[in-house]
Amino acid sequence: MNKDRRDKTKIPVWQKLSLILFGLFLTLFILEAGLRLGGFLFLSFQEYRNKDSIRQNGTYRILCLGDSLTALGGRWSYPSQLSGLLNARGKGIQFNVINKGIPATQTSYILSQLEGNLKKYRPNMVIIMAGINDGSPTGSRRIHIPATMKVVMSLKTYNLFRSIWLSLATKPAKPDPLRYETDIAMEAPGLPTGNSGREYIALGRSYILQGKLSQAEECFKQVLEIDPHASIAYLHLAWINRGKREFRQAEEYCMRFLAAEPLNDLGYTQLGLVYAEQGQYSQAEKALKKALSINRYNDRAWGVLGRLAAQRGDRLSSQAYFQKASLVRNENYNPMTYVNYKALGGLLRESGIVLVCVQYPLRGIIQIKQIFRGADEGVIFVDNQKAFEEAVARDGYTVYFSDIFAGDFGHCTPRGNRLLAENIADVILKEVFGIAARK
């Protein structure tokens, strides 16, 4: 009888496993809910501290970081116009907007300079619009992250355990972002005294990060004197000369690069941009389609084809090309941008500084949001897709952009920077200060 009783009270193995799994799920659910509640409390405290800082100091400081779209324009740059808009609409709040944009720079260099800039300017908010030059100003490769992994990465529990693992698996150190070898230029601004083409390549790239393009050009020319077969120097020289609108020289450098690397899609993309900016559209399309035949994940080539189709009035083809470019960006990440944005967000969060991530004109915000999924407390996002699409459809592309350097967008005209500044001002005033957007 006792044996029968024990058999009846014995819990089946499957039921034990179910209870264990349920307990684990419940624990993770409670932990996830607690982390999200903690994030809400963090935002509330941060908002209180920002308002208290304004009361004590009288000025709300905003640090703008980015590449040429941030740096260029002088008094018509977007940071300069943003300052005027915020001070006009801020209901008595005094804003100080600091422009630390650097032409052609990458998120790696921005991150490496972040601590120094925070100490120097002591901002309440950091605005960043960057990433187009990551990997190389001439182009970059992307990595694919499966949809299921994106869902997992959006969980705060995942980000917590990932942070714990990284802290245990790595030695304590200051952030070391993915970057080019910039130390040569940082320590010794002169040219290398050795005979190594690699040193000149590293120095040339580091000069690009700092926006010193004439010095970079000299470095890459020196590379070719040392080693005429260093094809990467031709690609960088093509990019630099295209930026100076010296198209004949840029085309020659592209041809020399492709003679050495005929299956490199970045060379054909650069050549397509050289042709497009001269109005040689049929040649541009031929080069860009060749790039895509080599690498169908080349989002810049898709984007330029979309812009060329729009210019000739082929709306259906234009939309198809732009959708393809957007799909490639949303499903694939530039690893340098991904790592550096995450690191920058973490540093600013620890410092209690508001982070505003601004997407480039005509591009959707979804990819930047996906980078921060599960770790987006204190992050504000500014989408510039719809406003610029409507403006370009109404007034024309050249009213807002002076070129097509990125493929689907280019450097902004004063009016383009104005629209950019208005969008950013609307979001900041509404999200941080509760002031309604312009009508």
Coordinates of C-alpha atoms in Angstrom, one line a residue:
M1 CA 0.0 0.0 0.0
N2 CA 2.8 2.4 0.9
K3 CA 4.4 1.6 -2.5
D4 CA 1.2 2.4 -4.3
R5 CA 0.9 5.7 -2.4
R6 CA 4.5 6.7 -3.3
D7 CA 3.8 5.9 -6.9
K8 CA 0.7 8.1 -6.9
T9 CA 2.5 11.0 -5.3
K10 CA 5.6 10.8 -7.5
I11 CA 5.8 13.7 -9.9
P12 CA 6.5 12.8 -13.5
V13 CA 9.7 14.0 -15.1
W14 CA 8.0 16.0 -17.8
Q15 CA 6.0 17.9 -15.1
K16 CA 9.2 18.7 -13.1
L17 CA 10.8 20.0 -16.3
S18 CA 7.7 22.1 -17.0
L19 CA 7.8 23.6 -13.5
I20 CA 11.5 24.4 -13.8
L21 CA 11.0 26.1 -17.2
F22 CA 8.0 28.0 -15.9
G23 CA 10.0 29.2 -12.9
L24 CA 12.9 30.3 -15.2
F25 CA 10.5 32.1 -17.5
L26 CA 8.8 33.8 -14.5
T27 CA 12.2 34.9 -13.1
L28 CA 13.3 36.3 -16.5
F29 CA 9.9 38.1 -16.8
I30 CA 10.2 39.7 -13.4
L31 CA 13.8 40.7 -14.1
E32 CA 12.8 42.2 -17.5
A33 CA 9.9 44.1 -15.9
G34 CA 12.2 45.4 -13.1
L35 CA 14.8 46.6 -15.6
R36 CA 12.2 48.4 -17.6
L37 CA 10.8 50.0 -14.5
G38 CA 14.4 51.0 -13.6
G39 CA 14.8 52.6 -17.0
F40 CA 11.6 54.7 -16.4
L41 CA 12.9 55.9 -13.1
F42 CA 16.3 56.7 -14.7
L43 CA 14.6 58.9 -17.3
S44 CA 12.5 60.7 -14.6
F45 CA 15.6 61.4 -12.6
Q46 CA 17.6 62.5 -15.6
E47 CA 14.8 65.0 -16.6
Y48 CA 14.8 66.4 -13.1
R49 CA 18.6 66.8 -13.1
N50 CA 18.5 68.5 -16.5
K51 CA 15.9 71.0 -15.3
D52 CA 17.9 71.6 -12.1
S53 CA 21.0 72.2 -14.1
I54 CA 19.2 74.9 -16.2
R55 CA 18.0 76.6 -13.0
Q56 CA 21.5 76.6 -11.5
N57 CA 23.6 77.4 -14.6
G58 CA 21.1 79.3 -16.7
T59 CA 22.3 77.5 -19.9
Y60 CA 21.5 74.2 -21.5
R61 CA 24.6 73.0 -23.4
I62 CA 24.2 70.8 -26.5
L63 CA 27.2 69.2 -28.2
C64 CA 26.8 68.2 -31.8
L65 CA 29.0 65.4 -33.1
G66 CA 29.2 64.1 -36.7
D67 CA 30.8 64.3 -40.1
S68 CA 30.6 66.9 -42.9
L69 CA 26.8 67.2 -42.7
T70 CA 27.3 68.6 -39.1
A71 CA 30.6 70.4 -39.7
L72 CA 30.0 72.4 -42.9
G73 CA 27.9 75.4 -43.6
G74 CA 29.3 78.0 -41.2
R75 CA 26.4 80.1 -39.9
W76 CA 24.1 78.1 -42.2
S77 CA 25.2 74.7 -40.7
Y78 CA 22.5 72.8 -38.9
P79 CA 24.0 73.3 -35.4
S80 CA 24.1 77.1 -36.0
Q81 CA 20.5 77.2 -37.2
L82 CA 19.5 74.8 -34.4
S83 CA 20.9 77.3 -31.8
G84 CA 18.8 80.1 -33.3
L85 CA 15.6 78.0 -33.4
L86 CA 16.0 76.6 -29.8
N87 CA 16.7 80.0 -28.3
A88 CA 13.7 81.6 -30.2
R89 CA 11.3 78.9 -29.2
G90 CA 12.7 77.8 -25.8
K91 CA 10.4 80.0 -23.6
G92 CA 13.2 81.6 -21.8
I93 CA 15.7 78.7 -21.7
Q94 CA 19.1 79.7 -23.0
F95 CA 20.7 77.2 -25.3
N96 CA 24.4 76.9 -26.2
V97 CA 24.9 74.7 -29.2
I98 CA 28.5 73.5 -29.9
N99 CA 29.5 72.2 -33.3
K100 CA 32.2 69.6 -33.1
G101 CA 31.6 68.0 -36.5
I102 CA 34.6 66.9 -38.6
P103 CA 34.4 66.3 -42.3
A104 CA 34.9 62.7 -43.4
T105 CA 35.2 61.4 -39.8
Q106 CA 33.9 58.1 -38.5
T107 CA 32.2 57.0 -35.3
S108 CA 35.4 55.4 -34.2
Y109 CA 37.2 58.8 -34.0
I110 CA 34.1 60.5 -32.5
L111 CA 34.1 57.9 -29.7
S112 CA 37.9 58.2 -29.1
Q113 CA 37.4 61.9 -28.6
L114 CA 34.2 61.7 -26.5
E115 CA 35.7 61.8 -23.0
G116 CA 37.8 64.8 -23.8
N117 CA 34.9 66.7 -25.3
L118 CA 32.6 65.9 -22.3
K119 CA 35.2 67.2 -19.9
K120 CA 35.8 70.3 -22.0
Y121 CA 32.2 71.3 -22.8
R122 CA 30.2 69.6 -20.0
P123 CA 27.1 69.2 -22.2
N124 CA 23.6 68.4 -21.0
M125 CA 22.9 66.7 -24.3
V126 CA 24.9 65.2 -27.1
I127 CA 23.5 65.0 -30.7
I128 CA 25.1 62.6 -33.1
M129 CA 24.5 62.1 -36.8
A130 CA 27.3 59.9 -38.1
G131 CA 28.2 56.5 -39.6
I132 CA 28.1 57.1 -43.4
N133 CA 32.0 57.0 -43.5
D134 CA 32.4 54.0 -41.2
G135 CA 34.7 51.3 -42.5
S136 CA 36.2 53.6 -45.1
P137 CA 35.0 56.9 -46.7
T138 CA 35.1 54.9 -50.0
G139 CA 32.6 52.3 -48.8
S140 CA 32.1 49.5 -46.3
R141 CA 31.0 46.0 -45.8
R142 CA 27.9 45.0 -43.7
I143 CA 27.1 42.1 -41.4
H144 CA 23.7 40.3 -41.3
I145 CA 21.9 39.8 -38.0
P146 CA 18.9 37.3 -38.1
A147 CA 15.5 38.6 -37.1
T148 CA 15.3 36.2 -34.1
M149 CA 18.6 37.5 -32.8
K150 CA 17.3 41.1 -33.1
V151 CA 14.3 40.2 -30.8
V152 CA 16.7 38.6 -28.3
M153 CA 18.9 41.7 -28.4
S154 CA 16.0 43.9 -27.7
L155 CA 15.5 42.4 -24.2
K156 CA 17.0 44.3 -21.3
T157 CA 17.8 41.0 -19.6
Y158 CA 20.0 40.1 -22.6
N159 CA 21.8 43.4 -22.4
L160 CA 22.3 43.0 -18.7
F161 CA 23.9 39.5 -18.9
R162 CA 25.9 40.6 -22.0
S163 CA 27.4 43.5 -20.0
I164 CA 28.2 41.2 -17.0
W165 CA 29.9 38.7 -19.3
L166 CA 31.9 41.3 -21.1
S167 CA 33.1 42.8 -17.8
L168 CA 34.2 39.3 -16.6
A169 CA 35.7 38.2 -19.9
T170 CA 37.8 41.4 -20.6
K171 CA 40.3 43.3 -18.6
P172 CA 39.1 46.7 -17.3
A173 CA 40.1 49.4 -19.8
K174 CA 39.0 52.6 -21.4
P175 CA 36.7 52.1 -24.4
D176 CA 38.7 50.9 -27.5
P177 CA 36.4 51.4 -30.5
L178 CA 36.8 49.7 -33.8
R179 CA 39.1 52.2 -35.7
Y180 CA 41.8 52.7 -38.1
E181 CA 45.4 53.0 -36.9
T182 CA 45.1 56.7 -35.8
D183 CA 47.9 56.6 -33.2
I184 CA 50.6 57.5 -35.7
A185 CA 48.9 60.8 -36.5
M186 CA 47.9 61.5 -32.9
E187 CA 51.5 61.2 -31.6
A188 CA 53.5 62.5 -34.6
P189 CA 51.8 65.0 -36.9
G190 CA 54.7 64.8 -39.4
L191 CA 55.1 62.2 -42.1
P192 CA 56.7 58.8 -41.2
T193 CA 60.5 58.7 -41.5
G194 CA 60.5 55.0 -42.4
N195 CA 60.0 53.5 -45.8
S196 CA 56.7 51.6 -45.1
G197 CA 53.7 52.2 -47.4
R198 CA 51.5 50.8 -44.6
E199 CA 52.5 53.6 -42.3
Y200 CA 51.5 56.2 -44.9
I201 CA 48.2 54.4 -45.4
A202 CA 47.5 54.4 -41.7
L203 CA 48.5 58.1 -41.5
G204 CA 46.4 59.0 -44.5
R205 CA 43.4 57.3 -43.1
S206 CA 43.9 59.0 -39.7
Y207 CA 44.1 62.4 -41.5
I208 CA 40.8 61.6 -43.1
L209 CA 39.3 61.0 -39.7
Q210 CA 40.4 64.4 -38.6
G211 CA 39.1 66.1 -41.8
K212 CA 42.7 67.0 -43.0
L213 CA 42.1 65.9 -46.6
S214 CA 45.1 67.7 -48.2
Q215 CA 47.5 66.0 -45.8
A216 CA 45.7 62.7 -46.5
E217 CA 46.1 63.1 -50.2
E218 CA 49.9 63.6 -49.8
C219 CA 50.1 60.5 -47.8
F220 CA 48.4 58.3 -50.3
K221 CA 50.6 59.7 -53.1
Q222 CA 53.6 58.8 -51.1
V223 CA 52.2 55.3 -50.7
L224 CA 52.2 54.9 -54.5
E225 CA 55.8 56.2 -54.7
I226 CA 56.9 53.5 -52.3
D227 CA 54.6 50.8 -53.8
P228 CA 52.8 51.5 -57.1
H229 CA 50.8 48.2 -56.6
A230 CA 49.2 49.5 -53.3
S231 CA 45.7 49.7 -55.0
I232 CA 43.9 50.9 -51.9
A233 CA 45.7 54.3 -52.3
Y234 CA 44.1 54.8 -55.7
L235 CA 40.6 54.3 -54.2
H236 CA 41.2 56.8 -51.5
L237 CA 42.7 59.3 -53.9
A238 CA 39.7 58.9 -56.2
W239 CA 37.4 59.7 -53.2
I240 CA 39.4 62.8 -52.2
N241 CA 39.6 64.2 -55.8
R242 CA 35.8 63.6 -56.3
G243 CA 35.2 65.6 -53.2
K244 CA 37.3 68.4 -54.7
R245 CA 35.3 68.1 -57.9
E246 CA 38.5 67.2 -59.8
F247 CA 36.6 64.5 -61.7
R248 CA 39.1 63.7 -64.5
Q249 CA 41.7 62.9 -61.9
A250 CA 39.2 61.0 -59.8
E251 CA 38.1 58.9 -62.8
E252 CA 41.8 58.0 -63.6
Y253 CA 42.4 56.9 -60.0
C254 CA 39.2 54.7 -60.2
M255 CA 40.4 53.1 -63.4
R256 CA 43.8 52.3 -61.9
F257 CA 42.2 50.8 -58.9
L258 CA 39.8 48.6 -61.0
A259 CA 42.7 47.5 -63.2
A260 CA 44.3 46.1 -60.0
E261 CA 41.0 44.9 -58.4
P262 CA 38.5 44.2 -61.2
L263 CA 36.1 42.4 -58.8
N264 CA 35.9 45.1 -56.1
D265 CA 32.4 46.6 -56.0
L266 CA 33.6 49.7 -54.1
G267 CA 35.7 50.8 -57.1
Y268 CA 32.7 50.7 -59.4
T269 CA 30.6 52.5 -56.9
Q270 CA 33.1 55.3 -56.6
L271 CA 33.4 55.5 -60.4
G272 CA 29.6 55.6 -60.7
L273 CA 29.5 58.6 -58.3
V274 CA 32.2 60.3 -60.3
Y275 CA 30.1 60.0 -63.5
A276 CA 26.9 60.9 -61.7
E277 CA 28.2 64.1 -60.3
Q278 CA 29.3 65.1 -63.8
G279 CA 25.9 64.4 -65.3
Q280 CA 27.1 61.4 -67.2
Y281 CA 24.1 59.3 -66.1
S282 CA 24.3 56.4 -68.5
Q283 CA 27.9 55.7 -67.6
A284 CA 27.1 56.1 -63.9
E285 CA 24.3 53.5 -64.2
K286 CA 26.6 51.1 -66.0
A287 CA 29.3 51.3 -63.3
L288 CA 26.7 51.0 -60.4
K289 CA 25.0 48.0 -61.9
K290 CA 28.4 46.4 -62.3
A291 CA 29.0 47.0 -58.6
L292 CA 25.7 45.3 -57.7
S293 CA 26.5 42.4 -59.9
I294 CA 29.6 41.8 -57.7
N295 CA 27.9 42.7 -54.4
R296 CA 24.1 43.0 -54.2
Y297 CA 24.4 44.3 -50.6
N298 CA 26.0 47.5 -51.7
D299 CA 23.4 49.9 -50.4
R300 CA 25.2 53.0 -51.7
A301 CA 25.0 51.7 -55.3
W302 CA 21.3 51.0 -54.9
G303 CA 20.8 54.5 -53.5
V304 CA 22.6 56.3 -56.3
L305 CA 20.6 54.4 -58.9
G306 CA 17.4 55.5 -57.1
R307 CA 18.5 59.1 -57.2
L308 CA 19.4 58.9 -60.9
A309 CA 16.0 57.3 -61.7
A310 CA 14.3 60.1 -59.7
Q311 CA 16.2 62.8 -61.7
R312 CA 15.1 61.4 -65.0
G313 CA 11.5 61.2 -63.7
D314 CA 11.2 57.4 -63.4
R315 CA 9.3 57.3 -60.2
L316 CA 8.6 53.5 -60.1
S317 CA 12.2 52.6 -60.6
S318 CA 13.4 55.2 -58.1
Q319 CA 11.1 53.8 -55.4
A320 CA 12.2 50.3 -56.1
Y321 CA 15.9 51.2 -55.9
F322 CA 15.4 53.2 -52.7
Q323 CA 13.4 50.4 -51.1
K324 CA 16.2 47.9 -52.0
A325 CA 18.8 50.2 -50.4
S326 CA 16.7 50.6 -47.3
L327 CA 16.1 46.9 -47.0
V328 CA 19.8 46.2 -47.2
R329 CA 20.5 48.8 -44.5
N330 CA 17.8 47.5 -42.2
E331 CA 18.7 43.9 -42.4
N332 CA 22.5 44.3 -42.4
Y333 CA 24.7 46.3 -40.0
N334 CA 28.0 48.1 -40.5
P335 CA 29.9 46.5 -37.5
M336 CA 31.9 49.6 -36.8
T337 CA 28.8 51.8 -36.5
Y338 CA 26.9 49.2 -34.4
V339 CA 29.7 48.8 -31.9
N340 CA 30.6 52.5 -31.6
Y341 CA 27.0 53.7 -31.2
K342 CA 26.4 51.2 -28.4
A343 CA 29.6 52.2 -26.7
L344 CA 28.8 55.9 -27.0
G345 CA 25.3 55.4 -25.7
G346 CA 26.7 53.5 -22.7
L347 CA 29.2 56.3 -21.8
L348 CA 26.6 59.0 -22.0
R349 CA 24.1 57.0 -20.0
E350 CA 26.7 56.6 -17.2
S351 CA 27.3 60.3 -17.3
G352 CA 23.6 61.2 -17.2
I353 CA 23.7 63.0 -20.5
V354 CA 20.8 62.9 -22.9
L355 CA 21.7 61.3 -26.3
V356 CA 19.9 62.4 -29.4
C357 CA 20.5 60.1 -32.4
V358 CA 19.7 61.9 -35.7
Q359 CA 19.3 59.9 -38.9
Y360 CA 20.6 61.3 -42.1
P361 CA 18.1 63.0 -44.5
L362 CA 15.9 60.7 -46.6
R363 CA 16.8 57.6 -44.5
G364 CA 14.6 55.8 -42.1
I365 CA 15.3 55.8 -38.4
I366 CA 14.6 52.0 -37.9
Q367 CA 18.2 50.9 -38.1
I368 CA 19.5 53.3 -35.4
K369 CA 16.6 52.2 -33.2
Q370 CA 17.5 48.6 -33.7
I371 CA 21.0 49.3 -32.4
F372 CA 19.6 50.5 -29.1
R373 CA 16.7 48.0 -28.7
G374 CA 16.7 47.0 -25.1
A375 CA 19.1 49.7 -24.0
D376 CA 17.4 52.9 -25.2
E377 CA 16.7 54.7 -21.9
G378 CA 17.7 58.3 -22.3
V379 CA 18.0 58.0 -26.1
I380 CA 15.9 60.3 -28.3
F381 CA 15.6 59.6 -32.0
V382 CA 15.1 62.1 -34.8
D383 CA 13.7 60.7 -38.1
N384 CA 14.5 62.8 -41.2
Q385 CA 12.9 60.6 -43.8
K386 CA 9.3 61.8 -44.3
A387 CA 10.0 65.6 -43.9
F388 CA 12.8 65.5 -46.5
E389 CA 10.8 63.2 -48.9
E390 CA 7.9 65.6 -48.9
A391 CA 10.2 68.7 -49.3
V392 CA 12.2 67.1 -52.2
A393 CA 8.9 66.0 -53.9
R394 CA 7.6 69.5 -53.5
D395 CA 10.6 71.7 -54.3
G396 CA 13.2 69.5 -56.0
Y397 CA 16.3 67.7 -54.8
T398 CA 18.8 70.5 -55.5
V399 CA 17.0 72.9 -53.3
Y400 CA 18.0 70.9 -50.2
F401 CA 21.2 69.1 -51.4
S402 CA 24.3 70.2 -53.2
D403 CA 25.5 66.7 -54.4
I404 CA 24.7 63.0 -54.1
F405 CA 27.8 61.9 -52.2
A406 CA 25.9 59.3 -50.1
G407 CA 23.9 58.0 -53.0
D408 CA 20.3 58.7 -51.8
F409 CA 21.3 62.1 -50.2
G410 CA 24.1 64.6 -50.2
H411 CA 25.5 67.6 -48.4
C412 CA 22.8 70.0 -47.4
T413 CA 22.3 73.5 -48.8
P414 CA 21.4 76.2 -46.3
R415 CA 17.8 75.4 -46.8
G416 CA 18.5 71.7 -46.3
N417 CA 20.3 72.4 -43.0
R418 CA 17.3 74.6 -42.0
L419 CA 14.9 71.7 -42.4
L420 CA 17.3 69.4 -40.6
A421 CA 17.6 71.9 -37.7
E422 CA 13.8 72.4 -37.5
N423 CA 13.2 68.6 -37.2
I424 CA 15.8 68.3 -34.5
A425 CA 14.5 71.3 -32.6
D426 CA 10.9 70.0 -32.7
V427 CA 11.9 66.7 -31.2
I428 CA 14.2 68.2 -28.5
L429 CA 11.6 70.8 -27.4
K430 CA 8.8 68.2 -27.2
E431 CA 10.6 65.3 -25.7
V432 CA 12.9 67.1 -23.2
F433 CA 11.0 70.3 -22.4
G434 CA 7.4 69.5 -23.2
I435 CA 7.2 72.4 -25.7
A436 CA 4.8 71.7 -28.6
A437 CA 6.3 71.4 -32.1
R438 CA 5.9 74.1 -34.8
K439 CA 2.8 73.8 -36.9

